[in-house]
Coordinates of C-alpha atoms in Angstrom, one line a residue:
Chain A
M560 CA 128.7 -59.6 -68.3
G561 CA 130.3 -61.1 -71.4
V562 CA 132.1 -58.8 -73.8
W563 CA 130.3 -60.3 -76.7
Q564 CA 126.9 -59.6 -75.1
I565 CA 127.8 -56.0 -74.5
I566 CA 128.9 -55.6 -78.1
K567 CA 125.6 -57.1 -79.3
L568 CA 123.7 -54.7 -77.0
A569 CA 125.8 -51.8 -78.2
I570 CA 125.1 -52.6 -81.8
A571 CA 121.4 -52.9 -81.0
G572 CA 121.6 -49.5 -79.3
I573 CA 123.3 -48.0 -82.4
R574 CA 120.6 -49.4 -84.6
A575 CA 117.9 -48.1 -82.4
N576 CA 119.3 -44.5 -82.7
K577 CA 120.4 -44.6 -86.3
M578 CA 120.6 -40.9 -87.0
R579 CA 122.3 -40.1 -83.8
S580 CA 124.8 -42.9 -84.1
F581 CA 125.6 -41.9 -87.7
L582 CA 126.3 -38.3 -86.7
T583 CA 128.5 -39.5 -83.9
M584 CA 130.4 -41.8 -86.2
L585 CA 130.6 -39.2 -88.9
G586 CA 133.4 -37.4 -87.0
V587 CA 135.5 -40.5 -86.9
I588 CA 134.6 -41.5 -90.4
I589 CA 135.7 -38.1 -91.8
G590 CA 138.8 -38.2 -89.6
V591 CA 139.9 -41.6 -90.6
A592 CA 139.1 -41.1 -94.3
A593 CA 141.0 -37.8 -94.3
V594 CA 144.0 -39.4 -92.7
I595 CA 144.1 -42.1 -95.3
V596 CA 143.5 -39.8 -98.3
L597 CA 146.0 -37.2 -97.2
V598 CA 148.7 -39.6 -96.2
S599 CA 148.2 -41.5 -99.4
I600 CA 148.8 -38.3 -101.4
G601 CA 151.9 -37.6 -99.4
E602 CA 153.3 -41.1 -99.8
G603 CA 152.3 -41.1 -103.4
A604 CA 154.3 -37.9 -104.0
S605 CA 157.2 -39.4 -102.2
K606 CA 157.1 -42.5 -104.2
S607 CA 156.9 -40.8 -107.5
V608 CA 159.8 -38.5 -106.8
T609 CA 161.8 -41.4 -105.4
D610 CA 161.1 -43.5 -108.5
R611 CA 162.2 -40.6 -110.8
I612 CA 165.5 -40.1 -108.9
E613 CA 166.2 -43.9 -108.9
G614 CA 165.3 -43.9 -112.6
M615 CA 168.2 -41.7 -113.3
G616 CA 170.5 -44.6 -112.9
S617 CA 171.9 -46.4 -109.9
N618 CA 174.7 -45.1 -107.7
L619 CA 174.7 -41.9 -109.6
I620 CA 176.9 -38.9 -108.8
S621 CA 176.5 -35.7 -110.8
V622 CA 179.3 -33.2 -111.2
T623 CA 178.5 -29.7 -112.3
I624 CA 180.9 -26.9 -113.1
R625 CA 179.5 -23.5 -112.2
G626 CA 180.5 -20.2 -113.5
N627 CA 181.3 -19.0 -117.0
Q628 CA 185.1 -19.0 -117.1
S629 CA 186.2 -21.5 -119.6
S630 CA 189.4 -22.2 -117.5
A631 CA 187.3 -24.0 -115.0
T632 CA 185.8 -26.5 -117.5
L633 CA 187.0 -30.0 -117.9
S634 CA 188.4 -31.6 -121.0
Y635 CA 187.3 -35.0 -122.2
D636 CA 190.7 -36.6 -121.5
E637 CA 190.8 -35.1 -118.1
V638 CA 187.5 -36.7 -117.2
Q639 CA 188.6 -40.0 -118.7
G640 CA 191.6 -39.8 -116.4
W641 CA 189.3 -40.2 -113.4
K642 CA 188.7 -43.8 -114.5
E643 CA 191.9 -44.8 -112.7
R644 CA 190.4 -43.9 -109.4
A645 CA 188.9 -46.6 -107.2
G646 CA 185.2 -47.2 -107.2
I647 CA 184.3 -45.7 -110.5
Q648 CA 182.2 -47.8 -112.8
G649 CA 181.3 -45.4 -115.5
L650 CA 181.9 -41.8 -116.6
A651 CA 179.5 -39.9 -118.8
P652 CA 180.6 -36.4 -119.5
I653 CA 178.0 -34.2 -121.1
V654 CA 178.0 -31.1 -123.3
N655 CA 174.5 -29.7 -123.7
G656 CA 172.6 -27.0 -125.5
N657 CA 169.4 -26.2 -127.2
V658 CA 169.0 -26.9 -130.9
S659 CA 166.4 -27.1 -133.5
V660 CA 165.9 -30.3 -135.4
K661 CA 164.4 -30.5 -138.8
Y662 CA 163.1 -33.4 -140.8
G663 CA 161.6 -32.3 -144.1
S664 CA 159.3 -29.5 -143.3
N665 CA 158.9 -30.5 -139.7
K666 CA 160.9 -28.5 -137.2
Y667 CA 161.2 -29.0 -133.5
D668 CA 163.2 -27.2 -130.8
T669 CA 164.7 -29.5 -128.2
G670 CA 167.6 -30.1 -125.9
L671 CA 170.8 -31.7 -127.2
E672 CA 173.3 -33.7 -125.2
G673 CA 176.7 -34.6 -126.4
V674 CA 177.5 -37.9 -124.7
N675 CA 179.9 -40.9 -124.9
E676 CA 179.1 -44.6 -125.1
E677 CA 179.0 -45.0 -121.3
Y678 CA 176.1 -42.6 -120.9
Q679 CA 173.7 -45.4 -121.7
E680 CA 174.7 -47.5 -118.8
V681 CA 175.3 -44.6 -116.4
R682 CA 172.0 -42.9 -117.0
N683 CA 170.1 -46.1 -117.4
H684 CA 168.8 -45.4 -120.9
K685 CA 167.5 -48.0 -123.2
V686 CA 167.3 -48.0 -126.9
Q687 CA 164.1 -49.3 -128.5
A688 CA 165.3 -49.3 -132.1
G689 CA 168.7 -49.0 -133.7
R690 CA 171.9 -48.6 -131.6
F691 CA 173.5 -46.3 -129.1
I692 CA 176.5 -44.1 -129.6
L693 CA 179.7 -46.1 -130.1
P694 CA 183.3 -45.2 -129.0
M695 CA 184.1 -44.8 -132.7
D696 CA 181.4 -42.2 -133.1
V697 CA 183.0 -40.1 -130.4
S698 CA 186.6 -40.5 -131.7
L699 CA 185.6 -39.9 -135.3
R700 CA 183.1 -37.1 -134.6
Q701 CA 180.4 -38.9 -136.4
K702 CA 177.3 -37.0 -137.3
V703 CA 174.9 -39.5 -135.8
V704 CA 171.9 -38.9 -133.5
L705 CA 169.6 -40.8 -131.2
L706 CA 166.1 -39.3 -130.7
G707 CA 164.0 -39.2 -127.6
T708 CA 160.5 -40.5 -128.1
E709 CA 158.9 -37.0 -127.9
V710 CA 161.3 -35.7 -130.6
S711 CA 160.6 -38.7 -132.8
T712 CA 156.9 -38.3 -132.5
E713 CA 157.0 -34.6 -133.3
L714 CA 159.2 -35.1 -136.4
F715 CA 158.2 -38.6 -137.7
G716 CA 154.9 -39.3 -136.2
N717 CA 154.6 -43.1 -135.8
M718 CA 157.2 -43.8 -138.4
N719 CA 160.5 -45.5 -137.5
P720 CA 163.1 -42.7 -137.7
V721 CA 166.1 -45.0 -137.7
G722 CA 168.1 -44.6 -141.0
E723 CA 166.6 -41.2 -141.8
T724 CA 168.5 -38.0 -141.9
V725 CA 167.6 -34.9 -139.9
K726 CA 169.1 -31.4 -139.8
I727 CA 170.3 -30.2 -136.5
N728 CA 171.0 -26.4 -136.6
G729 CA 171.4 -26.9 -140.3
T730 CA 173.9 -29.8 -140.2
N731 CA 172.9 -33.2 -141.5
F732 CA 172.8 -36.0 -138.9
K733 CA 171.9 -39.6 -139.5
V734 CA 169.4 -41.1 -137.0
V735 CA 170.9 -44.3 -135.7
G736 CA 168.7 -45.0 -132.8
L737 CA 165.5 -44.3 -130.9
L738 CA 165.5 -44.1 -127.1
E739 CA 163.0 -45.9 -125.0
E740 CA 160.4 -43.7 -123.2
K741 CA 161.6 -42.9 -119.7
G742 CA 159.4 -40.1 -118.3
S743 CA 160.4 -37.0 -116.5
E744 CA 162.9 -36.8 -113.7
S745 CA 164.3 -34.1 -111.5
M746 CA 166.6 -33.0 -114.3
G747 CA 163.9 -32.5 -116.8
S748 CA 162.3 -34.6 -119.5
N749 CA 164.2 -37.6 -120.7
D750 CA 162.2 -38.0 -123.8
D751 CA 162.4 -34.5 -125.1
K752 CA 166.0 -34.5 -126.1
V753 CA 168.5 -35.8 -128.7
L754 CA 171.9 -37.5 -128.1
I755 CA 174.9 -37.0 -130.4
P756 CA 178.6 -37.9 -129.8
L757 CA 180.3 -35.6 -127.3
T758 CA 183.0 -34.5 -129.7
T759 CA 180.5 -33.7 -132.5
A760 CA 178.4 -31.7 -130.0
E761 CA 181.4 -29.6 -128.9
R762 CA 181.9 -28.6 -132.5
L763 CA 178.2 -28.1 -133.3
L764 CA 177.5 -26.0 -130.2
N765 CA 180.9 -24.3 -130.6
S766 CA 181.6 -24.9 -126.9
K767 CA 184.9 -25.9 -125.4
G768 CA 185.1 -28.0 -122.2
I769 CA 182.7 -30.1 -120.3
R770 CA 180.6 -28.6 -117.6
S771 CA 178.7 -31.7 -116.5
V772 CA 179.7 -35.3 -115.8
Y773 CA 177.6 -38.2 -114.6
V774 CA 179.7 -40.7 -112.6
Q775 CA 178.5 -44.1 -111.7
A776 CA 180.0 -45.7 -108.6
E777 CA 180.6 -49.5 -108.5
S778 CA 178.3 -49.9 -105.5
P779 CA 176.3 -47.8 -103.0
E780 CA 179.1 -48.3 -100.5
M781 CA 181.6 -46.7 -102.9
V782 CA 179.5 -43.6 -103.6
D783 CA 181.0 -41.6 -100.7
L784 CA 184.6 -42.6 -101.6
V785 CA 184.0 -41.5 -105.2
V786 CA 182.5 -38.2 -104.2
T787 CA 185.5 -37.5 -101.9
Q788 CA 188.0 -38.3 -104.7
I789 CA 186.2 -36.1 -107.3
D790 CA 185.9 -33.4 -104.8
N791 CA 189.6 -33.5 -104.1
I792 CA 190.5 -33.5 -107.8
L793 CA 188.2 -30.5 -108.6
F794 CA 189.4 -28.6 -105.6
R795 CA 193.0 -29.0 -106.5
K796 CA 192.2 -27.9 -110.0
T797 CA 190.0 -24.9 -109.2
N798 CA 191.1 -24.0 -105.7
D799 CA 187.5 -22.8 -105.2
A800 CA 184.9 -25.0 -103.6
E801 CA 182.1 -22.8 -104.9
S802 CA 183.0 -23.3 -108.5
Y803 CA 181.8 -26.8 -108.8
R804 CA 179.2 -29.1 -107.2
V805 CA 179.4 -32.8 -106.6
F806 CA 176.0 -34.2 -105.9
N807 CA 175.1 -37.7 -105.1
Q808 CA 171.9 -39.4 -105.7
A809 CA 171.6 -41.0 -102.3
E810 CA 171.9 -37.6 -100.8
M811 CA 169.2 -36.2 -103.1
L812 CA 167.0 -39.1 -102.2
S813 CA 167.3 -38.6 -98.5
T814 CA 166.7 -34.9 -98.9
V815 CA 163.6 -35.5 -101.0
N816 CA 162.4 -38.2 -98.6
E817 CA 162.9 -35.8 -95.7
V818 CA 160.8 -33.2 -97.4
T819 CA 158.0 -35.5 -98.5
G820 CA 158.1 -37.2 -95.1
T821 CA 157.5 -33.8 -93.5
L822 CA 154.7 -33.2 -96.0
T823 CA 153.1 -36.5 -95.2
A824 CA 153.4 -36.0 -91.5
M825 CA 151.9 -32.5 -91.9
L826 CA 148.9 -33.8 -93.9
G827 CA 148.4 -36.7 -91.5
G828 CA 148.6 -34.3 -88.6
I829 CA 145.9 -32.0 -90.1
A830 CA 143.7 -35.1 -90.6
A831 CA 144.4 -36.3 -87.1
I832 CA 142.9 -33.1 -85.8
S833 CA 139.6 -34.0 -87.4
L834 CA 139.8 -37.4 -85.8
L835 CA 140.3 -35.7 -82.5
V836 CA 137.2 -33.6 -83.2
G837 CA 135.4 -36.8 -84.0
G838 CA 136.5 -38.1 -80.6
I839 CA 135.0 -35.1 -78.9
G840 CA 131.7 -35.8 -80.7
I841 CA 131.8 -39.3 -79.3
M842 CA 132.4 -38.0 -75.8
N843 CA 129.5 -35.6 -76.2
I844 CA 127.0 -38.2 -77.3
M845 CA 128.2 -40.7 -74.7
L846 CA 127.7 -38.1 -71.9
V847 CA 124.1 -37.6 -73.2
S848 CA 123.6 -41.3 -73.4
V849 CA 124.9 -41.8 -69.8
T850 CA 122.5 -39.2 -68.5
E851 CA 119.6 -40.6 -70.5
R852 CA 120.3 -44.1 -69.2
T853 CA 120.8 -43.1 -65.6
R854 CA 117.9 -45.3 -64.5
E855 CA 119.3 -48.3 -66.4
I856 CA 122.6 -47.8 -64.6
G857 CA 120.7 -47.7 -61.3
I858 CA 118.9 -50.9 -62.1
R859 CA 122.1 -52.7 -63.2
K860 CA 123.8 -51.6 -60.0
A861 CA 120.9 -52.6 -57.8
I862 CA 121.0 -56.1 -59.1
G863 CA 124.7 -56.4 -58.6
A864 CA 126.7 -54.7 -61.3
K865 CA 130.0 -53.5 -60.1
R866 CA 131.8 -50.3 -61.2
K867 CA 133.9 -52.2 -63.6
D868 CA 130.9 -53.8 -65.2
I869 CA 129.3 -50.5 -65.9
L870 CA 132.6 -48.9 -67.0
R871 CA 133.2 -51.8 -69.4
Q872 CA 129.8 -51.6 -70.8
F873 CA 130.0 -47.9 -71.8
L874 CA 133.6 -48.2 -72.9
I875 CA 132.7 -51.0 -75.2
E876 CA 129.9 -49.0 -76.6
A877 CA 132.2 -46.1 -77.3
L878 CA 134.6 -48.5 -78.9
V879 CA 131.9 -50.1 -81.1
V880 CA 130.9 -46.6 -82.3
S881 CA 134.5 -45.5 -83.0
S882 CA 135.7 -48.7 -84.6
S883 CA 132.6 -48.9 -86.8
G884 CA 133.4 -45.3 -87.8
G885 CA 137.0 -46.4 -88.3
I886 CA 136.1 -49.2 -90.6
I887 CA 133.7 -47.1 -92.7
G888 CA 136.4 -44.4 -92.8
I889 CA 139.0 -46.8 -94.1
I890 CA 136.6 -48.0 -96.8
L891 CA 135.7 -44.4 -97.8
G892 CA 139.3 -43.2 -97.5
T893 CA 140.8 -46.0 -99.6
G894 CA 138.1 -45.4 -102.3
G895 CA 138.6 -41.7 -102.1
A896 CA 142.4 -42.0 -102.5
N897 CA 142.0 -44.3 -105.5
L898 CA 139.4 -42.0 -107.0
L899 CA 141.6 -39.0 -106.5
G900 CA 144.5 -40.9 -108.0
S901 CA 142.7 -41.6 -111.2
I902 CA 140.9 -38.3 -111.5
M903 CA 143.8 -36.0 -110.7
A904 CA 146.3 -38.3 -112.4
M905 CA 148.5 -38.3 -109.3
E906 CA 150.0 -41.2 -107.6
T907 CA 148.4 -42.1 -104.3
V908 CA 149.7 -44.9 -102.1
V909 CA 147.3 -46.5 -99.5
S910 CA 149.5 -48.7 -97.4
L911 CA 148.2 -51.3 -95.0
K912 CA 150.3 -49.6 -92.4
I913 CA 148.4 -46.4 -92.6
M914 CA 145.1 -48.2 -92.6
A915 CA 146.1 -50.0 -89.4
L916 CA 147.4 -46.8 -87.9
A917 CA 144.2 -44.9 -88.7
F918 CA 142.1 -47.7 -87.3
G919 CA 144.2 -48.0 -84.2
F920 CA 143.9 -44.3 -83.7
S921 CA 140.2 -44.4 -84.0
L922 CA 140.1 -47.2 -81.3
F923 CA 142.4 -45.0 -79.2
I924 CA 140.1 -42.1 -79.6
G925 CA 137.2 -44.3 -78.5
V926 CA 138.9 -45.4 -75.4
V927 CA 140.2 -41.9 -74.5
F928 CA 136.9 -40.1 -75.1
G929 CA 134.8 -42.9 -73.9
M930 CA 136.6 -43.2 -70.6
Y931 CA 135.2 -40.0 -69.1
P932 CA 131.5 -40.7 -69.7
A933 CA 132.0 -44.4 -68.8
N934 CA 133.7 -43.5 -65.6
K935 CA 130.9 -41.0 -64.8
A936 CA 128.4 -43.8 -65.3
A937 CA 130.4 -46.3 -63.2
K938 CA 130.5 -43.8 -60.3
M939 CA 126.8 -43.1 -60.1
N940 CA 125.1 -43.7 -56.8
P941 CA 122.6 -46.5 -57.3
I942 CA 119.9 -44.9 -55.2
E943 CA 120.0 -41.6 -57.0
A944 CA 120.2 -43.3 -60.3
L945 CA 117.1 -45.4 -59.5
R946 CA 115.2 -42.3 -58.5
F947 CA 116.0 -40.7 -61.9
E948 CA 113.0 -40.2 -64.2
Chain B
M901 CA 119.8 -65.4 -43.0
M902 CA 119.3 -63.0 -40.3
I903 CA 119.1 -59.2 -40.6
K904 CA 120.1 -57.2 -37.6
L905 CA 120.2 -53.4 -37.4
V906 CA 121.8 -51.9 -34.3
D907 CA 121.3 -48.2 -33.6
I908 CA 121.2 -47.3 -37.3
S909 CA 121.0 -43.6 -38.1
K910 CA 121.1 -41.8 -41.4
F911 CA 121.7 -38.1 -41.6
Y912 CA 121.3 -35.8 -44.5
H913 CA 123.0 -32.4 -44.5
T914 CA 121.2 -29.6 -46.3
G915 CA 123.2 -26.5 -45.7
S916 CA 123.6 -26.0 -42.0
V917 CA 120.5 -28.1 -41.2
T918 CA 121.0 -31.8 -40.5
L919 CA 118.1 -34.1 -41.1
A920 CA 117.9 -37.5 -39.6
A921 CA 116.1 -39.8 -42.0
L922 CA 116.6 -42.7 -39.6
D923 CA 117.2 -42.2 -35.9
K924 CA 118.8 -45.0 -33.9
V925 CA 116.7 -47.8 -35.5
N926 CA 117.0 -51.2 -34.0
L927 CA 115.4 -54.1 -36.0
E928 CA 115.9 -57.8 -36.2
I929 CA 114.4 -59.9 -38.9
K930 CA 114.7 -63.7 -38.7
N931 CA 115.1 -66.3 -41.3
G932 CA 111.9 -67.0 -43.3
E933 CA 109.9 -64.1 -41.8
M934 CA 107.5 -62.1 -43.8
I935 CA 107.4 -58.5 -42.6
A936 CA 105.8 -55.3 -43.8
I937 CA 107.3 -51.9 -43.2
M938 CA 104.7 -49.2 -43.2
G939 CA 104.8 -45.5 -43.0
P940 CA 103.7 -42.3 -44.7
S941 CA 106.0 -40.7 -47.3
G942 CA 109.0 -39.0 -45.7
S943 CA 108.8 -41.3 -42.7
G944 CA 112.2 -42.9 -43.5
K945 CA 110.9 -46.2 -44.8
S946 CA 112.6 -45.8 -48.2
T947 CA 115.9 -45.0 -46.4
L948 CA 115.4 -48.1 -44.3
M949 CA 114.7 -50.2 -47.3
N950 CA 117.9 -48.9 -49.0
M951 CA 119.8 -49.7 -45.9
I952 CA 118.4 -53.2 -45.6
G953 CA 119.0 -53.7 -49.4
C954 CA 122.6 -52.6 -49.1
L955 CA 122.0 -49.8 -51.5
D956 CA 123.0 -47.3 -48.9
V957 CA 125.2 -47.3 -45.8
P958 CA 124.2 -45.8 -42.5
S959 CA 125.9 -42.7 -41.0
E960 CA 126.0 -44.4 -37.6
G961 CA 125.2 -47.8 -36.2
R962 CA 125.8 -51.4 -37.3
Y963 CA 124.2 -53.6 -39.8
L964 CA 124.8 -57.3 -39.5
L965 CA 123.7 -59.5 -42.4
D966 CA 124.2 -63.1 -41.4
E967 CA 126.5 -61.9 -38.6
R968 CA 128.6 -60.1 -41.1
E969 CA 129.2 -56.4 -40.6
V970 CA 128.2 -54.7 -43.9
S971 CA 127.7 -51.1 -42.9
R972 CA 131.3 -50.1 -43.7
L973 CA 131.7 -52.0 -46.9
K974 CA 132.8 -50.5 -50.2
E975 CA 130.5 -49.9 -53.1
D976 CA 131.6 -52.9 -55.1
D977 CA 131.4 -55.3 -52.1
L978 CA 127.8 -54.0 -51.5
S979 CA 127.1 -54.8 -55.2
E980 CA 128.2 -58.3 -54.6
I981 CA 126.0 -58.7 -51.5
R982 CA 123.0 -57.3 -53.4
N983 CA 123.7 -59.7 -56.2
K984 CA 123.9 -62.8 -54.1
K985 CA 121.7 -62.2 -51.1
I986 CA 118.9 -59.8 -52.0
G987 CA 116.3 -59.9 -54.7
F988 CA 114.7 -56.6 -55.4
I989 CA 111.1 -56.0 -56.6
F990 CA 110.3 -52.4 -57.4
Q991 CA 107.1 -50.5 -57.7
S992 CA 107.9 -49.5 -61.3
F993 CA 109.2 -52.9 -62.2
N994 CA 112.6 -51.5 -63.4
L995 CA 113.1 -53.9 -66.2
L996 CA 115.5 -52.9 -69.0
P997 CA 113.3 -52.1 -72.0
K998 CA 115.8 -53.2 -74.7
L999 CA 116.2 -56.7 -73.3
T1000 CA 113.7 -59.6 -73.5
A1001 CA 112.1 -61.0 -70.4
L1002 CA 114.6 -63.8 -70.4
E1003 CA 117.5 -61.5 -70.8
N1004 CA 116.3 -59.3 -68.0
V1005 CA 116.0 -62.3 -65.7
E1006 CA 119.5 -63.4 -66.7
L1007 CA 121.1 -60.1 -65.9
P1008 CA 121.9 -60.6 -62.2
L1009 CA 123.3 -64.0 -63.0
I1010 CA 125.5 -62.5 -65.7
Y1011 CA 127.0 -60.1 -63.1
R1012 CA 127.6 -63.1 -60.9
G1013 CA 129.7 -64.6 -63.6
M1014 CA 127.5 -67.7 -64.1
Q1015 CA 128.1 -69.8 -67.2
T1016 CA 125.7 -69.5 -70.1
A1017 CA 124.0 -72.9 -69.9
E1018 CA 123.5 -72.8 -66.1
R1019 CA 122.3 -69.2 -66.4
R1020 CA 119.8 -70.0 -69.0
Q1021 CA 118.4 -72.9 -67.0
S1022 CA 118.0 -71.0 -63.8
S1023 CA 116.3 -68.1 -65.6
V1024 CA 113.9 -70.3 -67.5
A1025 CA 113.0 -72.0 -64.2
A1026 CA 112.4 -68.7 -62.5
L1027 CA 110.1 -67.6 -65.4
N1028 CA 108.3 -70.9 -65.1
M1029 CA 107.7 -70.3 -61.5
V1030 CA 105.9 -67.0 -62.1
G1031 CA 104.0 -68.6 -65.0
L1032 CA 105.6 -66.7 -67.9
S1033 CA 107.5 -69.4 -69.7
D1034 CA 105.5 -68.6 -72.9
R1035 CA 106.5 -64.9 -72.8
M1036 CA 110.2 -65.1 -72.2
H1037 CA 111.2 -63.8 -75.6
H1038 CA 109.0 -60.7 -75.3
K1039 CA 110.2 -57.2 -74.5
P1040 CA 108.8 -55.6 -71.4
T1041 CA 106.8 -53.1 -73.6
E1042 CA 104.9 -56.1 -75.0
L1043 CA 103.8 -57.3 -71.6
S1044 CA 101.1 -56.1 -69.3
G1045 CA 101.9 -54.5 -66.0
G1046 CA 101.2 -57.6 -64.0
Q1047 CA 103.4 -59.7 -66.4
Q1048 CA 106.2 -57.1 -66.1
Q1049 CA 106.1 -57.3 -62.4
R1050 CA 106.2 -61.1 -62.6
V1051 CA 109.3 -60.9 -64.8
A1052 CA 110.8 -58.6 -62.1
I1053 CA 110.0 -61.2 -59.5
A1054 CA 111.6 -63.9 -61.7
R1055 CA 114.7 -61.7 -61.9
A1056 CA 114.7 -61.3 -58.1
L1057 CA 114.4 -65.1 -57.8
A1058 CA 116.8 -66.3 -60.4
G1059 CA 119.9 -66.0 -58.3
N1060 CA 118.1 -67.8 -55.4
P1061 CA 118.8 -65.0 -52.8
P1062 CA 117.6 -65.7 -49.3
V1063 CA 116.0 -62.2 -49.0
I1064 CA 113.3 -60.7 -51.2
L1065 CA 112.9 -56.9 -50.8
A1066 CA 109.7 -55.6 -52.4
D1067 CA 109.1 -51.9 -52.5
E1068 CA 105.4 -51.3 -53.1
P1069 CA 105.2 -54.3 -55.5
T1070 CA 101.5 -53.7 -56.3
G1071 CA 101.6 -49.9 -56.4
N1072 CA 101.5 -49.7 -60.2
L1073 CA 99.1 -52.6 -60.8
D1074 CA 95.4 -53.1 -61.1
S1075 CA 93.8 -54.9 -58.3
R1076 CA 93.6 -58.3 -60.0
S1077 CA 97.3 -58.3 -61.0
G1078 CA 98.1 -57.0 -57.6
V1079 CA 96.4 -60.0 -56.0
E1080 CA 98.3 -62.4 -58.3
V1081 CA 101.7 -60.8 -57.5
M1082 CA 101.0 -60.9 -53.8
E1083 CA 100.1 -64.6 -54.1
I1084 CA 103.5 -65.3 -55.7
I1085 CA 105.3 -63.3 -53.0
R1086 CA 103.4 -65.1 -50.2
D1087 CA 104.3 -68.4 -51.9
L1088 CA 107.9 -67.5 -52.0
N1089 CA 107.8 -66.8 -48.2
E1090 CA 106.2 -70.2 -47.7
K1091 CA 109.1 -71.8 -49.6
G1092 CA 111.5 -70.3 -47.1
K1093 CA 112.5 -66.9 -48.4
T1094 CA 112.6 -63.9 -46.0
V1095 CA 110.3 -61.4 -47.5
I1096 CA 110.3 -57.7 -46.6
L1097 CA 107.5 -55.6 -48.0
I1098 CA 107.6 -51.8 -48.0
T1099 CA 104.1 -50.4 -48.4
H1100 CA 101.6 -47.8 -47.3
D1101 CA 98.7 -50.0 -48.1
M1102 CA 97.2 -51.7 -45.0
E1103 CA 95.6 -54.4 -47.2
I1104 CA 99.0 -55.5 -48.5
A1105 CA 100.7 -55.1 -45.1
R1106 CA 98.1 -57.4 -43.5
Q1107 CA 99.4 -60.3 -45.6
A1108 CA 102.6 -60.2 -43.7
R1109 CA 103.0 -61.8 -40.4
R1110 CA 104.7 -58.9 -38.8
I1111 CA 104.1 -55.2 -39.4
I1112 CA 106.5 -52.5 -38.5
S1113 CA 105.4 -48.9 -38.5
I1114 CA 107.9 -46.1 -39.0
Q1115 CA 107.5 -42.4 -38.5
D1116 CA 110.0 -39.6 -38.5
G1117 CA 112.8 -42.0 -38.7
C1118 CA 111.8 -44.1 -35.7
I1119 CA 110.0 -47.4 -35.4
V1120 CA 106.8 -46.6 -33.6
K1121 CA 105.1 -50.0 -33.7
D1122 CA 106.2 -53.6 -34.2
E1123 CA 103.4 -56.0 -34.1
E1124 CA 102.7 -59.6 -35.0
V1125 CA 99.5 -60.3 -36.9
A1126 CA 97.6 -63.5 -37.0

């Protein structure tokens, strides 16, 4: 019997028992939709975190000095000395603190970072108006400031702040630039901060020494080499591996990906269980159907159907049910993921891969759970089947 | 086509008791014969029909169909023999309710693996023969009992099997339809088919040329009728 003919018959059977077929499919529909929605949430989370980390700048290594002893901190010259090492493209030492910024009667508390001119390239910041900090600003301790977009909006509204003067902790600073909006990243908001020259910041915050340096390697291949070199320098300086931390972005990425990958797998696994339950539903209904159609099986066998003919017929029916459920589930799941993405304002990623996987899994479920009832049908004794009322 | 049963027995075991539904039955049916097998219910005539129709295999004895030993064949091989050599007509028609008359007739040809065009042609021809060419796209439920049995006959005929096995073919029909169906069956025999009728109705049995009576699993009478 032709496969196409069996499919047509199976569809006719599904339409003849609409309610039953729908309930049978429901398990698969819910399962497939759940797989797609949950995995899309997992992948969306992974993507947004990955994007944020990559947004920090490429081939980035962050060096942090721990502890409070000032002896352990680095000087600006010391950091600049690292430049001679191989593989380093840029060095951006940072001094940071919390300040309050005033413009007229508007006051806003925010984070301050004292940076040098290389910070822009290393941290992948863009300036939408004005200019960035120049080497001269650093060497001359200029009182100039760049504002993050959030700070600018708080103080100036929609006005262009460049050229205005603000008071930071009571000291006048000239606004020379406005940063481009960058969004949040793992190290906090990029838009809720102000940047001033490093040397100026040291004096303003009354802090000596640098506790944080961003280092940009020339290429991804150089990252490990740079990490090793900095590690050596710092260990020689402090003799204590616990007093500093050298963290590389690639490592962070792989850690995050590992975590989100586990999350995605877990969510997918939970959803897969509901698919499994759907499969059991198919098996249940198929068993009922086989019993109901015992006489039909007997007739088919009497006029010459072989075991494989009957097996194929019931298996195809199970597959039609499970794949129809799969297709409806994919449509609902994709719609649900997009809806969830827009309502909950979270990123969801529905990949073709996961759709194919969910559909393939629903087919697999159809075969696995259709096999037992189909085999039961195929093995029926024709005489007994014909006698069945 | 020659049917030859040699010392065929069929036993059923219920607990410790063994029942012989057939007890060393010997029977020979020649090509083109029309025979009736008669007997009360429980006499073993159904078992004998299943045996001849290759639906069942004997516990003992040999069954030669065209000189081929079929009593020890596997289920799928028996399916193939039924498909090619035997046309079944049942008392309760046994049509598939979801298929049209034409699709029902095509079914054995589908299992034979016949191509669509040829299959369609043979099926339409068979439906023509039983006078139902105008009803071939109707479902069984839209047909009268007599028409349904004629569809069943067309299904038995479509594959052109040498043997027609009819189990109480008029049992569920009113007398007029019964007469029509018997006319078709007799006509088939005249065209060279071997026809085996299973019945308990003497009127029907008399239309055959040979009547075999069976009782308690044994053939008690085998007579030619004029």
